[in-house]
Amino acid sequence: MNKPFSDAKLHDCRDAFTAMLESLAVADDAIVAVCNDSVGSSKLGGFREKFPERLINVGIAEQNMVGVGAGLANGGKIPFVCAAAPFLTGRALEQIKADVAYSMTNVKLVGISSGMAYGELGPTHHSIEDFAWIRALPNVPVIAPADRIETAAAVKWAASYEGGCFLRLSRVGVPDILPEGHVFELGKAQVLRNGSDLTIVANGVLTHRAMTAAVMLEDRGISARVVNMACVRPIDEAAIESAAEETGAILTCEEHTTFGGLGSAVAEIVVETCPVPMKRLGVPGVFAHTASANVLLDDFGMSPAAIADSAADLVKRKR
Amino acid sequence: METEELRKIANRVRRRDLQAVFEAGAGHIGGEMSVTDLLTALYFKTMSVDPQAPQDPARDRLVLSKGHTALALYVMLSERGFFPKGEISTFLKYGSRLNGHPNRVKVPGVETNTGPLGHGLPIGVGMAKAAKLDGAAWRTFVITGDGEMQEGSNWEAIMAAAQFGLDNLTLIIDHNRLQQGARLADTNDLAPLAPKLEAFGWAVEEIDGHDMDQICRALSAETVTAGKPKCIVAHTNKGQGISFMSDDVAWHHKVPNEAQYRQAMAELEEAAG
């Protein structure tokens, strides 16, 4: 069997984030980084060396961190507010709502080590509710890049976009998927692989697993389309509608609770405009047991083989 | 502007505020009366703002963190020319941009959307930091309520402001000793506030928050301590200027009836001279 990424080098998307941020900051001195004692975990050490005045560390104080970001934006800066995703989105959710979303400020929220990247550290450090929380708010696009290339493209886009956004970045290594030179477009998904029997929609660390599953399905005589859906909001309705019309079934995979995330967002479009059988893979509304990030994904039915099995079951439900 | 003129403006703002609360049948009149003198000094004496260019990058910034007293800010902004005075009559009306808490996207002169307490000071820290990064001279002012200082986010911001040495940031605490449900002293007593701020590394000044001379002096740039953010603990009265409201917790957001409205207006008109 052909495994597409078996020999691929894995990359930590945080490196792509900081490399792009540093390069943008050279050209635009309005760009600043704000963090909560997370210089190391946000990989901002290089930024601090190059731009010591523009690295604003507020200490362990996430509510203040997001407010400071909004104030910096008011003062003409382009703040990238970086913190571990669970604390950025959980602790400072009201600041994100009032100071960023409602106030429509130019604050780039960067949730680092998102999903279950912190693995064995446990559910306090997992961020598997953030799609649901943030996509419920107007004015804050929610973006989960699939690899280092999409991460860099999304960071570049964010710096030039006039408005707030939430970038959800993992630390778990992923192979290259998108072509070098990929340009990020808000609300635009990519068909990574064409197929006719069903569509697998994924983002973040699940995209390469979905690609591998599609290859496994091919061996089983099932033709699976794979759509990379980095934007949970605004979501690419056209890509979902054509997936439903052309493949007749949709399987979603996400490193998030199945309550309110990518699968829910896709299902909202499907039920209203193009009803077809669906299955949503994710964390099934529980706090995770002790395991590393990738093992947790496997345990929650999102190994490539398990994704392929779910896809095969879903295809049987068609018509 | 002379302090006598400032007092006249403050009186006019109080009367307009009272009328708007009465007509709308809602508002936070107690805290609006306590903060009016502070806002008057800021908008008509201390701050450099241009109603014709509300987004001027070099403007001074005010964040009214106690956003529930938005009406006082609206009246002030309209008096200062940011939007027509007549629009105050739309306060809380269907579709009005003047809702119960200020919105920067809709209302010129508003810097950030406040309402949930404990948001304004962190934003003020970010503003002041932005000015420092640019070496710009504009100043940032934040007004909080005293009960609002019970929010932990304020103390996160207080630590950061001292750490960053933000002497271009002034926090004014509207210390009227009452919060929505009861007296501060009977709830979660933060008083005395000054030593707490001093312990966190701020320069602190206590003033009578209804004495226009004291307010103007405390807000002037000459009274800033280099390298330290400044806190003005403004001792005020909730319901200031209206005898039966003053220092009475019942008037947090109570609406006067017809007789009370007439009496309150008569008192304010008499004070106007």
XYZ file of C-alpha atoms in Angstrom:
592
model
C 0.000 0.000 0.000
C 1.163 3.517 -0.823
C 1.492 5.665 2.278
C 1.916 9.243 1.048
C 3.806 10.691 4.008
C 5.711 7.639 5.261
C 9.119 9.161 4.568
C 8.105 12.804 4.857
C 9.937 15.178 7.133
C 7.690 16.518 9.877
C 7.647 20.217 10.734
C 6.600 22.172 13.800
C 4.337 24.926 12.414
C 5.456 27.304 15.157
C 8.768 27.682 13.329
C 6.994 28.751 10.163
C 4.912 31.210 12.202
C 7.868 32.927 13.828
C 10.009 32.926 10.690
C 7.242 34.680 8.767
C 6.468 37.047 11.638
C 10.114 38.082 11.890
C 10.360 38.652 8.171
C 7.164 40.740 8.115
C 8.345 42.707 11.130
C 11.492 43.781 9.299
C 9.364 45.442 6.650
C 6.649 46.853 8.924
C 7.586 48.289 12.287
C 3.923 48.397 13.316
C 4.076 44.644 13.891
C 4.532 43.751 17.555
C 4.275 40.506 19.503
C 2.423 40.258 22.805
C 2.751 37.213 25.033
C 2.120 35.861 28.510
C 5.538 34.634 29.656
C 5.366 32.353 26.623
C 8.425 33.569 24.712
C 9.742 30.007 24.589
C 6.552 28.086 23.889
C 5.472 30.671 21.314
C 8.996 30.476 19.821
C 9.390 34.237 20.057
C 13.036 34.138 21.161
C 14.252 35.151 17.708
C 11.695 37.966 17.495
C 12.838 39.243 20.886
C 16.469 39.238 19.797
C 15.720 41.146 16.618
C 13.054 43.494 17.987
C 13.482 43.680 21.772
C 11.258 46.751 22.140
C 8.466 45.152 20.136
C 8.193 41.983 22.222
C 5.657 42.867 24.896
C 5.540 40.273 27.630
C 2.740 41.052 30.080
C 3.502 38.137 32.372
C 1.054 35.396 33.257
C -2.049 37.499 32.703
C -4.104 36.532 29.669
C -7.002 38.924 30.169
C -4.595 41.823 30.315
C -2.700 40.382 27.356
C -5.693 40.544 25.031
C -6.722 43.977 26.313
C -3.184 45.248 25.773
C -3.395 43.880 22.244
C -6.585 45.860 21.631
C -4.970 49.004 23.025
C -1.890 48.557 20.860
C -4.150 48.191 17.829
C -5.911 51.424 18.812
C -2.479 53.056 18.860
C -1.779 51.932 15.298
C 0.163 48.756 15.991
C -0.452 45.324 14.469
C -0.264 43.062 17.514
C 0.197 39.311 17.272
C -1.040 38.115 20.650
C 0.522 34.728 21.288
C -0.225 32.265 24.036
C -1.034 28.634 24.597
C -4.405 28.238 22.920
C -6.346 26.973 25.956
C -5.400 29.999 28.059
C -5.692 32.552 25.285
C -9.177 31.448 24.319
C -10.464 30.170 27.636
C -9.202 32.715 30.119
C -9.564 35.740 27.872
C -12.751 34.842 26.011
C -14.654 37.911 27.195
C -11.763 40.157 26.168
C -11.790 38.469 22.766
C -15.521 39.107 22.534
C -15.666 42.725 23.725
C -12.208 44.136 22.971
C -11.474 42.345 19.679
C -14.683 41.039 18.064
C -17.222 43.681 19.132
C -14.736 46.554 19.074
C -13.500 45.352 15.663
C -9.844 45.835 16.517
C -6.876 44.749 14.444
C -5.667 42.071 16.866
C -4.154 38.821 15.604
C -4.826 36.100 18.162
C -2.374 33.221 17.860
C -3.298 30.103 19.813
C -0.138 28.050 20.154
C -0.006 24.314 20.856
C -3.678 24.047 20.109
C -5.902 20.984 20.135
C -4.388 18.178 22.190
C -0.786 19.103 21.402
C 0.026 19.100 25.107
C -1.037 15.452 25.238
C -0.124 13.987 28.618
C -0.392 17.360 30.376
C -4.089 16.712 30.305
C -7.397 18.401 29.514
C -6.589 21.688 31.312
C -3.944 22.194 28.624
C -5.993 20.934 25.705
C -7.750 23.471 23.525
C -10.509 21.494 21.870
C -13.316 24.001 22.419
C -11.797 27.020 20.683
C -13.385 26.540 17.245
C -16.782 26.595 18.910
C -16.058 29.522 21.211
C -14.453 31.811 18.682
C -16.605 30.986 15.691
C -19.640 32.012 17.723
C -18.247 35.565 17.655
C -18.674 37.949 14.714
C -15.636 39.599 13.097
C -12.956 37.054 14.085
C -12.012 34.582 11.344
C -11.004 31.176 12.738
C -8.101 29.547 10.909
C -6.320 26.211 11.479
C -3.485 25.724 8.969
C -2.530 22.217 7.934
C 1.218 22.544 7.493
C 4.151 24.947 7.674
C 3.406 26.339 4.213
C -0.198 27.190 5.007
C 0.886 28.547 8.398
C 3.322 30.974 6.809
C 0.741 31.975 4.216
C -1.906 32.570 6.882
C 0.442 34.685 9.007
C 1.329 36.789 5.972
C -2.361 37.210 5.183
C -3.183 38.095 8.810
C -0.638 40.896 8.903
C -2.193 42.571 5.894
C -5.829 41.894 6.834
C -7.558 44.838 8.494
C -9.263 43.212 11.453
C -8.966 40.601 14.137
C -8.484 36.890 13.551
C -7.655 33.686 15.396
C -4.829 31.482 14.135
C -4.772 28.037 15.686
C -1.298 26.528 15.524
C -0.158 23.131 16.729
C 3.279 22.060 17.839
C 2.823 18.505 16.636
C 4.945 17.764 13.578
C 3.145 17.602 10.234
C 4.436 16.886 6.699
C 4.296 19.407 3.869
C 0.948 19.238 2.082
C 0.291 22.496 0.266
C 2.559 23.619 -2.576
C 5.388 26.055 -1.879
C 4.198 29.558 -2.670
C 0.632 28.820 -1.574
C -1.321 32.040 -1.046
C -3.864 32.065 1.764
C -7.356 33.255 0.861
C -9.871 33.832 3.636
C -12.759 31.383 3.492
C -11.274 29.387 0.629
C -10.754 25.634 0.969
C -8.492 23.496 -1.202
C -9.397 20.226 -2.869
C -6.178 18.348 -2.176
C -7.312 15.191 -3.858
C -10.260 14.583 -6.112
C -12.720 11.769 -5.521
C -16.277 10.733 -6.264
C -17.551 8.418 -3.510
C -17.289 10.760 -0.551
C -15.453 13.840 0.710
C -13.232 13.991 3.762
C -13.050 17.528 5.195
C -10.207 18.223 7.607
C -7.877 20.953 8.843
C -4.878 21.416 11.117
C -3.066 18.233 12.114
C -5.864 16.091 10.665
C -5.370 17.056 7.033
C -2.384 14.789 6.390
C -4.145 11.932 8.198
C -7.144 12.438 5.905
C -4.843 12.315 2.877
C -3.350 9.034 4.047
C -6.815 7.643 4.703
C -7.820 8.546 1.136
C -4.926 6.509 -0.224
C -5.981 3.571 1.949
C -9.529 3.923 0.644
C -8.304 3.856 -2.915
C -6.853 0.419 -2.208
C -10.313 -0.582 -1.046
C -11.930 0.711 -4.213
C -13.369 3.858 -2.663
C -12.642 7.199 -4.274
C -12.329 9.856 -1.602
C -12.054 13.603 -2.171
C -9.996 15.440 0.452
C -10.774 19.068 1.245
C -8.481 21.137 3.448
C -10.742 23.556 5.323
C -8.429 25.815 7.315
C -11.159 28.435 7.765
C -13.827 27.256 10.182
C -15.312 30.745 9.911
C -15.938 32.051 7.348
C -16.400 28.568 5.952
C -16.208 27.729 2.250
C -19.862 26.998 1.560
C -19.276 26.412 -2.146
C -16.674 23.722 -1.463
C -19.094 21.978 0.904
C -22.006 22.201 -1.519
C -19.988 20.808 -4.421
C -18.626 18.044 -2.174
C -22.198 17.109 -1.248
C -23.501 17.254 -4.816
C -20.561 15.539 -6.467
C -19.598 12.917 -3.873
C -22.840 12.439 -1.918
C -21.341 12.001 1.558
C -19.100 14.045 3.877
C -16.811 12.903 6.666
C -15.231 15.561 8.881
C -12.113 15.146 11.029
C -10.899 17.645 13.616
C -8.741 17.942 16.687
C -11.672 19.437 18.582
C -14.771 18.351 20.423
C -17.541 17.268 18.060
C -19.728 19.873 19.785
C -19.577 23.044 17.729
C -16.370 22.754 15.720
C -15.490 22.061 12.087
C -17.888 19.130 11.782
C -20.722 21.209 13.181
C -19.906 24.110 10.881
C -19.927 21.812 7.845
C -23.140 20.138 9.024
C -24.852 23.531 9.310
C -24.294 24.107 5.610
C -25.155 20.538 4.659
C -28.492 20.386 6.456
C -29.610 23.762 5.165
C -28.521 23.544 1.550
C -27.469 20.060 0.448
C -28.487 17.225 2.810
C -26.299 14.128 2.389
C -25.095 11.495 4.874
C -22.406 12.826 7.213
C -20.139 11.553 9.944
C -18.191 13.818 12.267
C -14.938 12.589 13.797
C -13.379 14.450 16.717
C -13.215 14.255 20.472
C -16.646 12.902 21.383
C -17.535 15.323 24.154
C -15.186 13.948 26.809
C -12.041 15.033 28.620
C -9.165 13.049 27.175
C -7.286 10.304 28.976
C -3.523 10.418 29.487
C -1.683 9.929 26.205
C 0.492 11.824 23.739
C -1.122 14.036 21.132
C -0.919 11.651 18.199
C -1.979 8.654 20.285
C -5.024 10.596 21.461
C -6.020 11.270 17.869
C -5.627 7.543 17.139
C -7.622 6.640 20.257
C -10.467 8.928 19.237
C -10.841 7.128 15.908
C -8.699 9.403 13.806
C -5.782 7.188 12.801
C -5.652 7.079 8.997
C -6.943 3.482 9.103
C -9.824 4.404 11.406
C -10.691 7.443 9.289
C -10.768 5.105 6.274
C -13.051 2.688 8.137
C -15.439 5.518 9.066
C -15.402 6.650 5.455
C -16.213 3.154 4.176
C -19.105 2.878 6.654
C -20.379 6.280 5.573
C -20.300 5.352 1.885
C -22.570 2.372 2.696
C -25.143 4.831 4.070
C -25.456 6.676 0.764
C -28.891 6.567 -0.895
C -10.666 77.207 30.002
C -11.452 78.685 33.410
C -12.781 76.383 36.098
C -15.932 78.464 36.436
C -16.706 77.756 32.795
C -15.951 74.063 33.324
C -18.384 73.968 36.229
C -21.072 75.451 33.990
C -20.461 72.794 31.370
C -20.596 70.048 33.992
C -23.894 71.393 35.262
C -25.287 71.494 31.729
C -24.151 67.906 31.143
C -25.815 66.766 34.376
C -29.100 68.350 33.362
C -29.007 66.822 29.902
C -28.118 63.449 31.389
C -30.960 63.637 33.908
C -33.445 64.557 31.188
C -32.271 61.698 28.959
C -32.545 59.145 31.758
C -36.025 60.405 32.597
C -37.173 60.311 28.980
C -35.551 56.955 28.185
C -36.823 55.427 31.418
C -33.414 53.885 32.030
C -29.783 54.730 32.664
C -27.178 54.664 35.405
C -27.769 58.099 36.811
C -25.872 57.718 40.097
C -22.537 56.881 38.501
C -23.119 59.394 35.718
C -23.453 62.201 38.240
C -20.294 61.051 40.016
C -18.152 60.920 36.871
C -19.381 64.091 35.149
C -16.879 66.547 36.626
C -13.993 64.243 35.723
C -15.188 63.874 32.142
C -15.746 67.618 31.812
C -12.194 68.425 32.852
C -10.808 65.781 30.494
C -12.767 66.847 27.411
C -12.755 70.606 27.925
C -9.402 71.206 29.611
C -6.883 68.354 29.656
C -7.197 66.240 26.544
C -6.148 67.150 23.051
C -8.936 65.841 20.816
C -10.437 67.120 17.581
C -14.107 66.370 16.930
C -13.444 66.966 13.231
C -10.703 64.300 13.236
C -11.753 61.751 15.843
C -9.215 59.205 14.555
C -6.241 61.575 14.557
C -3.320 59.284 15.525
C -1.879 61.979 17.799
C -5.071 62.435 19.846
C -5.207 61.802 23.564
C -7.296 58.743 24.452
C -9.983 58.285 27.077
C -11.356 54.866 27.940
C -14.524 54.957 30.021
C -14.096 51.536 31.564
C -17.242 51.980 33.658
C -19.151 51.691 30.410
C -22.571 51.596 32.057
C -22.281 55.369 32.499
C -22.149 55.740 28.732
C -24.811 58.438 28.743
C -22.494 60.859 30.544
C -19.869 60.174 27.868
C -22.404 60.623 25.065
C -23.549 63.973 26.429
C -19.937 65.033 26.858
C -18.993 64.004 23.311
C -21.994 65.819 21.881
C -21.187 68.950 23.928
C -17.648 68.745 22.560
C -18.973 68.504 19.010
C -18.322 64.873 18.088
C -21.956 64.451 17.041
C -25.090 66.613 17.155
C -26.484 67.389 20.598
C -29.968 66.567 19.368
C -29.005 62.932 18.976
C -28.951 62.502 22.758
C -32.753 62.264 22.575
C -32.330 58.910 20.790
C -30.574 57.353 23.825
C -31.716 53.706 24.142
C -34.322 54.197 21.429
C -34.866 51.454 18.862
C -31.998 51.389 16.374
C -30.081 54.251 18.023
C -26.299 54.064 18.023
C -26.455 55.362 21.579
C -27.143 52.136 23.436
C -26.456 51.488 27.101
C -22.724 50.941 26.591
C -20.424 52.830 24.206
C -19.483 51.495 20.776
C -16.375 52.802 19.047
C -17.485 51.554 15.652
C -20.680 53.605 15.734
C -20.029 56.606 17.950
C -17.270 59.076 17.031
C -14.962 59.799 19.942
C -15.461 56.440 21.645
C -12.166 54.537 21.780
C -13.269 51.016 22.731
C -16.454 49.132 23.458
C -16.789 48.825 27.208
C -19.514 47.302 29.313
C -18.102 44.237 31.017
C -16.036 45.647 33.883
C -12.282 45.354 34.125
C -11.621 45.741 30.399
C -10.601 49.383 30.081
C -7.332 49.491 31.977
C -5.642 46.652 30.042
C -6.614 48.444 26.831
C -5.236 51.687 28.247
C -1.946 49.910 28.978
C -1.792 48.820 25.341
C -2.530 52.355 24.130
C 0.129 53.879 26.360
C 2.624 51.233 25.272
C 1.903 52.022 21.617
C 2.640 55.709 22.247
C 5.878 54.812 24.024
C 6.986 52.603 21.136
C 6.458 55.531 18.773
C 7.982 58.101 21.100
C 4.681 59.972 20.750
C 3.473 62.559 23.231
C -0.209 61.667 23.364
C -1.603 60.557 26.717
C -4.020 57.813 27.742
C -6.666 58.216 30.440
C -8.809 55.431 31.868
C -11.752 55.916 34.216
C -12.868 52.966 36.320
C -15.440 52.699 39.030
C -14.220 51.786 42.496
C -16.326 48.637 42.653
C -14.883 47.761 39.275
C -11.464 47.486 40.897
C -12.690 44.178 42.303
C -12.095 42.721 38.825
C -8.778 40.869 38.777
C -7.943 41.971 35.238
C -7.380 45.505 36.545
C -4.613 44.277 38.802
C -2.997 42.399 35.925
C -2.929 45.712 34.068
C -1.715 47.633 37.116
C 1.295 45.318 37.379
C 2.074 45.613 33.662
C 1.766 49.419 33.605
C 4.292 49.737 36.434
C 6.618 47.194 34.852
C 6.527 49.102 31.563
C 7.002 52.468 33.277
C 3.978 53.981 31.544
C 4.075 57.570 32.795
C 1.841 58.499 29.858
C -1.028 56.540 31.417
C -3.416 57.990 34.006
C -5.993 55.879 35.796
C -8.810 57.794 37.453
C -10.812 55.792 39.957
C -14.295 57.245 40.457
C -14.363 56.447 44.156
C -18.004 56.947 45.065
C -18.001 54.135 47.639
C -21.079 52.442 46.188
C -21.461 49.566 43.799
C -24.623 48.231 42.211
C -25.875 46.190 45.120
C -24.440 47.791 48.226
C -21.618 49.875 49.671
C -18.095 48.762 48.787
C -17.374 48.516 52.478
C -20.110 45.929 52.846
C -19.180 43.956 49.720
C -15.469 43.601 49.035
C -13.831 46.601 50.560
C -10.889 47.786 48.507
C -10.504 51.034 50.394
C -8.079 52.544 51.002
C -7.139 52.387 47.333
C -4.127 54.697 47.306
C -1.713 52.517 49.315
C -2.579 49.502 47.181
C -1.714 51.321 43.964
C 1.426 52.738 45.569
C 2.478 49.253 46.598
C 2.149 48.209 42.956
C 4.548 50.944 41.889
C 2.183 53.711 40.803
C 2.303 57.408 41.609
C -0.965 58.134 43.405
C -2.838 61.331 44.147
C -6.096 61.626 46.087
C -8.439 64.449 45.203
C -11.975 65.691 45.651
C -13.467 64.444 42.400
C -15.982 67.283 42.330
C -13.477 70.110 42.872
C -12.678 71.330 39.383
C -9.430 73.026 40.400
C -8.151 69.857 42.036
C -9.225 67.718 39.065
C -7.517 69.940 36.511
C -4.329 70.130 38.490
C -4.177 66.356 39.024
C -4.740 65.721 35.318
C -2.108 68.155 34.101
C 1.037 66.751 32.539
C 3.191 68.681 35.002
C 2.047 66.465 37.863
C 3.250 63.239 36.219
C 6.086 61.348 37.890
C 8.635 60.263 35.289
C 8.722 56.511 34.837
C 5.534 55.795 36.796
C 1.920 55.425 35.756
C -0.380 57.752 37.649
C -3.516 56.928 39.583
C -5.911 59.610 40.687
C -8.206 58.393 43.428
C -11.116 60.770 42.900
C -13.365 60.906 45.959
C -16.830 61.425 44.544
C -20.498 61.034 45.413
C -22.851 58.841 43.506
C -25.723 61.095 42.458
C -23.617 64.252 42.981
C -25.631 67.440 42.580
C -29.024 65.930 43.379
C -29.716 65.892 47.090
C -31.938 62.844 47.362
C -29.728 60.729 45.111
C -26.376 61.631 46.590
C -24.559 58.752 48.256
C -27.637 56.520 48.094
C -27.076 53.047 46.663
C -30.688 52.914 45.461
C -29.813 55.362 42.663
C -27.373 53.108 40.823
C -29.819 52.706 37.970
C -33.124 53.867 39.370
C -35.203 56.190 37.206
C -36.763 59.287 38.747
C -40.536 59.666 38.643
C -42.099 62.908 37.451
C -41.928 64.641 40.835
C -38.394 63.474 41.493
C -37.344 64.599 38.033
C -38.733 68.081 38.621
C -37.027 68.385 41.976
C -33.699 67.093 40.618
C -33.831 69.470 37.675
C -34.725 72.375 39.944
C -31.722 71.648 42.133
C -29.371 71.467 39.173
C -30.825 74.664 37.686
C -30.389 76.456 40.974
C -26.766 75.316 41.113
C -26.279 76.664 37.599
C -27.152 80.087 38.947
